[in-house]
């Protein structure tokens, strides 16, 4: 199973709307793929946030008042303007597309991990200094990285 | 009968079409010859041309982002000097006179000097990369080729060069992280092709600022045996390195963890490179990280029966893991 297939079916997977065989295949893929696991975690986090919202119970008299208001409109108010079917479909489609794009943007946004610090920064500094000897290397970028890495090193290593 | 009469030509036509598709697919797998030629010329041009350029750069390392404008001076023999004139690194200078690398960091108030590490081999090796001439662009008012490099098996652009059509000097470089995020963007704002005074490539003399040798910097060794003697234990290189990579050399450096001499093995195809740091057997490098992304590359920490290794490189992560696995065996 490819990452694209898993990514497309992840929302269904989180709510149990995937067949048994597909579920097993997705579970195997997610266990082996860090990127898909991250997407799943992000989706689960959103679900948990939604589930954490309090459930509001409407007052018992609400239904009666709604019915009364509808009945009174039928008598006194002319029928409200309704959009043609194709326009309603277009509006609904656009709303669904916007919601899907928002969800995908949230899910697919890459989390940038922090840069190397401490000993890691020291190794990066040695690597970038040596890489600068390659003719096609970007000397300005590598020099910048070397300086950033030297600022992130432990102070004992920073000054000899 | 009629079916037979038309069946054979139809089958033949289908076979020919399939063969054409196969040949095209095979050729598209290989590097674009014009892109390779441009990169070869660029590599030669860099080693032969003197110039002064104003360069704008944005470099991202994790959550840190540095924006700078620098003056880059370059001359044949690998000599270069980068002086940051504006931005986050203003005042810093680094360079090489061809035999020693140095840098002045105003924050550290010292000039550090180390020996220059030579690049591997005589020429660019692109065995492990796919080079593609994407388009043409204009950088610093000069027409430029845009050539992308991607690792085989990745299908993702790792680096994009903007190479001057007249002189073949790279006028800009884009670097991408293993996940495809743009992590650095360097562009020439202006460039002048003028001879350079050799003195500008020497370590600067700043009044009141000491010039010190970089004790931690890698020092070259002639062979693996010499390296083992220098560090006092067996230096064990990886059994596997990615296709197209060559050994640049064996070095020893001051291990950042235990401050003892430790082996460094360096591999490069002159477009990408891999540095393998071997910790000493008693090194207490018990950091919690195993792999970490940095800029356009990856750090990988692996525990073997020889001790810890730290691999740093801008090669595909899958290849990095193969190298790590070959060390663990």
XYZ file of N, CA and C in Angstrom, chain B residues 50-158:
327
model
N 37.978 34.058 -11.092
C 38.017 35.006 -9.975
C 36.809 35.927 -10.098
N 36.146 36.139 -8.994
C 35.004 37.059 -9.040
C 34.675 37.592 -7.655
N 33.917 38.666 -7.643
C 33.382 39.245 -6.409
C 31.874 39.362 -6.598
N 31.121 38.861 -5.634
C 29.664 38.870 -5.788
C 28.999 39.318 -4.496
N 27.871 39.990 -4.648
C 26.998 40.261 -3.500
C 25.948 39.159 -3.505
N 25.800 38.480 -2.384
C 24.951 37.282 -2.337
C 23.912 37.429 -1.234
N 22.691 37.125 -1.593
C 21.609 37.123 -0.596
C 21.305 35.670 -0.247
N 21.175 35.375 1.025
C 20.892 33.984 1.382
C 19.891 33.891 2.527
N 19.083 32.864 2.441
C 18.175 32.510 3.543
C 18.450 31.042 3.841
N 18.887 30.762 5.054
C 19.247 29.392 5.420
C 18.420 28.982 6.631
N 17.808 27.814 6.516
C 16.948 27.313 7.589
C 17.609 26.062 8.159
N 17.772 26.059 9.458
C 18.317 24.866 10.115
C 17.387 24.532 11.273
N 16.494 23.593 11.035
C 15.466 23.328 12.030
C 14.563 24.546 12.129
N 14.327 25.012 13.334
C 13.444 26.160 13.517
C 14.197 27.487 13.437
N 15.509 27.422 13.245
C 16.309 28.648 13.134
C 16.422 29.056 11.673
N 16.196 30.321 11.414
C 16.316 30.812 10.048
C 17.243 32.014 10.046
N 18.241 32.022 9.165
C 19.183 33.145 9.099
C 19.094 33.785 7.716
N 18.857 35.084 7.713
C 18.823 35.840 6.459
C 20.051 36.738 6.433
N 20.762 36.738 5.332
C 21.989 37.535 5.277
C 22.254 38.040 3.871
N 23.041 39.089 3.840
C 23.639 39.508 2.568
C 25.141 39.478 2.800
N 25.853 38.870 1.872
C 27.292 38.690 2.062
C 28.044 39.078 0.804
N 29.323 39.407 1.020
C 30.209 39.617 -0.121
C 31.042 38.350 -0.279
N 30.941 37.742 -1.448
C 31.694 36.516 -1.721
C 32.803 36.830 -2.709
N 34.026 36.518 -2.288
C 35.165 36.655 -3.204
C 35.720 35.271 -3.457
N 36.014 34.966 -4.694
C 36.527 33.632 -5.024
C 37.654 33.754 -6.034
N 38.577 32.796 -5.949
C 39.711 32.780 -6.873
C 40.129 31.328 -7.098
N 40.886 31.040 -8.154
C 41.300 29.658 -8.417
C 42.047 29.052 -7.230
N 42.021 27.734 -7.162
C 42.713 27.033 -6.082
C 41.862 26.879 -4.847
N 40.567 26.999 -4.988
C 39.671 26.807 -3.844
C 39.698 27.956 -2.854
N 40.242 29.112 -3.280
C 40.306 30.245 -2.361
C 38.976 30.990 -2.372
N 38.524 31.354 -1.182
C 37.243 32.064 -1.090
C 37.191 32.852 0.220
N 36.364 33.880 0.214
C 36.116 34.623 1.440
C 34.673 35.106 1.424
N 33.980 34.853 2.510
C 32.580 35.290 2.625
C 32.504 36.245 3.815
N 32.083 37.476 3.536
C 31.953 38.479 4.604
C 30.493 38.910 4.659
N 29.864 38.652 5.807
C 28.442 38.978 5.951
C 28.311 40.467 6.251
N 27.609 41.179 5.380
C 27.518 42.637 5.517
C 26.188 43.086 6.113
N 25.161 42.278 5.962
C 23.841 42.621 6.523
C 23.173 41.355 7.027
N 22.253 41.550 7.966
C 21.439 40.408 8.399
C 21.914 39.780 9.688
N 21.459 38.544 9.914
C 21.680 37.870 11.194
C 23.150 37.572 11.492
N 23.968 37.459 10.466
C 25.375 37.097 10.687
C 26.313 38.262 10.417
N 25.769 39.462 10.451
C 26.565 40.653 10.109
C 27.861 40.692 10.921
N 28.967 40.917 10.225
C 30.262 41.015 10.902
C 31.070 39.735 10.843
N 30.411 38.596 10.608
C 31.148 37.322 10.551
C 31.863 37.200 9.196
N 33.018 36.579 9.220
C 33.790 36.356 7.994
C 34.337 34.937 8.043
N 34.292 34.232 6.923
C 34.965 32.932 6.867
C 35.540 32.733 5.477
N 36.527 31.879 5.386
C 37.137 31.686 4.083
C 38.200 30.616 4.095
N 38.896 30.548 2.962
C 39.973 29.575 2.808
C 41.020 30.169 1.883
N 42.305 29.953 2.240
C 43.370 30.416 1.337
C 43.876 29.256 0.477
N 43.153 28.165 0.475
C 43.524 27.007 -0.336
C 44.182 25.922 0.495
N 44.801 26.297 1.614
C 45.433 25.283 2.462
C 44.865 25.295 3.882
N 44.322 26.420 4.301
C 43.721 26.508 5.644
C 42.356 27.181 5.559
N 41.439 26.700 6.385
C 40.131 27.360 6.476
C 40.112 28.169 7.773
N 39.411 29.268 7.767
C 39.371 30.119 8.950
C 38.012 30.780 9.041
N 37.694 31.236 10.232
C 36.465 32.015 10.384
C 36.602 32.958 11.578
N 36.011 34.117 11.398
C 35.964 35.090 12.483
C 34.500 35.277 12.848
N 34.201 34.951 14.088
C 32.826 35.063 14.575
C 32.816 36.149 15.650
N 32.194 37.295 15.399
C 32.221 38.377 16.398
C 31.668 37.927 17.748
N 30.740 36.965 17.746
C 30.167 36.503 19.019
C 31.214 35.772 19.865
N 32.128 35.050 19.165
C 33.143 34.286 19.891
C 34.398 35.112 20.142
N 34.520 36.266 19.441
C 35.680 37.155 19.582
C 37.000 36.411 19.411
N 37.124 35.707 18.344
C 38.390 35.028 18.026
C 38.359 34.634 16.554
N 39.565 34.405 16.018
C 39.685 33.893 14.651
C 40.152 32.445 14.774
N 39.365 31.514 14.261
C 39.697 30.086 14.344
C 40.291 29.624 13.022
N 41.392 28.888 13.090
C 42.022 28.384 11.863
C 42.136 26.864 11.930
N 41.793 26.197 10.848
C 41.953 24.744 10.743
C 42.500 24.393 9.375
N 42.920 23.144 9.197
C 43.474 22.777 7.892
C 42.349 22.504 6.897
N 42.639 22.817 5.649
C 41.659 22.630 4.583
C 41.522 21.144 4.261
N 40.300 20.677 4.214
C 40.056 19.286 3.820
C 39.884 19.272 2.317
N 40.663 18.413 1.638
C 40.553 18.407 0.178
C 39.266 17.707 -0.231
N 38.774 18.090 -1.397
C 37.575 17.417 -1.910
C 38.017 16.113 -2.574
N 37.125 15.174 -2.671
C 37.490 13.845 -3.146
C 37.617 13.756 -4.652
N 38.697 13.131 -5.124
C 38.816 12.808 -6.545
C 39.074 14.008 -7.426
N 39.040 13.717 -8.726
C 39.386 14.749 -9.691
C 38.172 15.420 -10.297
N 37.070 14.756 -10.302
C 35.920 15.342 -10.988
C 34.611 14.939 -10.375
N 33.602 15.663 -10.805
C 32.252 15.444 -10.303
C 31.763 14.050 -10.697
N 31.180 13.360 -9.752
C 30.597 12.048 -10.028
C 29.095 12.183 -9.852
N 28.367 11.774 -10.848
C 26.918 11.922 -10.734
C 26.223 10.571 -10.817
N 26.952 9.514 -10.480
C 26.389 8.172 -10.596
C 25.126 8.028 -9.757
N 25.139 8.630 -8.592
C 24.003 8.466 -7.686
C 22.943 9.541 -7.831
N 23.071 10.378 -8.842
C 22.132 11.490 -8.989
C 21.498 11.497 -10.372
N 20.375 12.141 -10.458
C 19.768 12.411 -11.764
C 19.804 13.924 -11.951
N 20.519 14.358 -12.980
C 20.611 15.795 -13.262
C 19.647 16.133 -14.390
N 18.973 17.257 -14.255
C 17.986 17.616 -15.279
C 18.058 19.115 -15.539
N 18.144 19.466 -16.825
C 18.084 20.877 -17.202
C 16.611 21.260 -17.232
N 16.205 22.088 -16.271
C 14.770 22.372 -16.124
C 14.294 23.519 -17.000
N 15.067 24.603 -17.005
C 14.628 25.806 -17.717
C 15.767 26.805 -17.703
N 15.473 28.013 -18.165
C 16.448 29.096 -18.051
C 15.833 30.210 -17.222
N 16.684 30.980 -16.561
C 16.192 32.036 -15.682
C 17.182 33.198 -15.744
N 16.887 34.266 -15.047
C 17.812 35.406 -14.981
C 18.148 35.651 -13.517
N 19.462 35.635 -13.189
C 19.914 35.899 -11.822
C 20.983 36.991 -11.896
N 20.857 37.991 -11.056
C 21.788 39.132 -11.046
C 21.889 39.747 -12.447
N 20.783 39.756 -13.169
C 20.751 40.338 -14.510
C 21.431 39.488 -15.562
N 21.797 38.243 -15.217
C 22.515 37.394 -16.166
C 21.686 36.145 -16.460
N 21.618 35.756 -17.734
C 20.870 34.528 -18.060
C 21.543 33.312 -17.438
N 20.728 32.409 -16.923
C 21.289 31.246 -16.217
C 20.510 29.983 -16.564
N 21.236 28.849 -16.587
C 20.603 27.543 -16.701
C 20.104 27.143 -15.313
N 18.966 26.506 -15.276
C 18.485 25.971 -14.001
C 18.585 24.447 -14.084
N 19.483 23.885 -13.284
C 19.735 22.437 -13.312
C 19.372 21.855 -11.952
N 18.570 20.810 -11.961
C 18.190 20.186 -10.687
C 18.908 18.856 -10.523
N 19.150 18.502 -9.280
C 19.763 17.214 -8.953
C 18.828 16.464 -8.027
N 18.566 15.216 -8.359
C 17.782 14.406 -7.420
C 18.452 13.049 -7.284
N 18.307 12.453 -6.111
C 18.933 11.152 -5.871
C 18.126 10.056 -6.546
N 18.793 9.073 -7.128
C 18.089 7.949 -7.729
C 17.239 7.254 -6.669
N 16.070 6.851 -7.090
C 15.205 6.153 -6.150
C 14.426 7.107 -5.273
N 14.717 8.392 -5.358
C 14.010 9.374 -4.546
C 12.930 10.086 -5.348
N 13.291 10.484 -6.586
C 12.358 11.205 -7.428
C 12.040 12.589 -6.890
N 12.860 13.071 -6.002
C 12.598 14.369 -5.361
C 13.837 15.230 -5.541
N 13.625 16.478 -5.953
C 14.771 17.371 -6.188
C 15.421 17.696 -4.851
N 16.746 17.492 -4.779
C 17.477 17.794 -3.543
C 18.175 19.148 -3.638
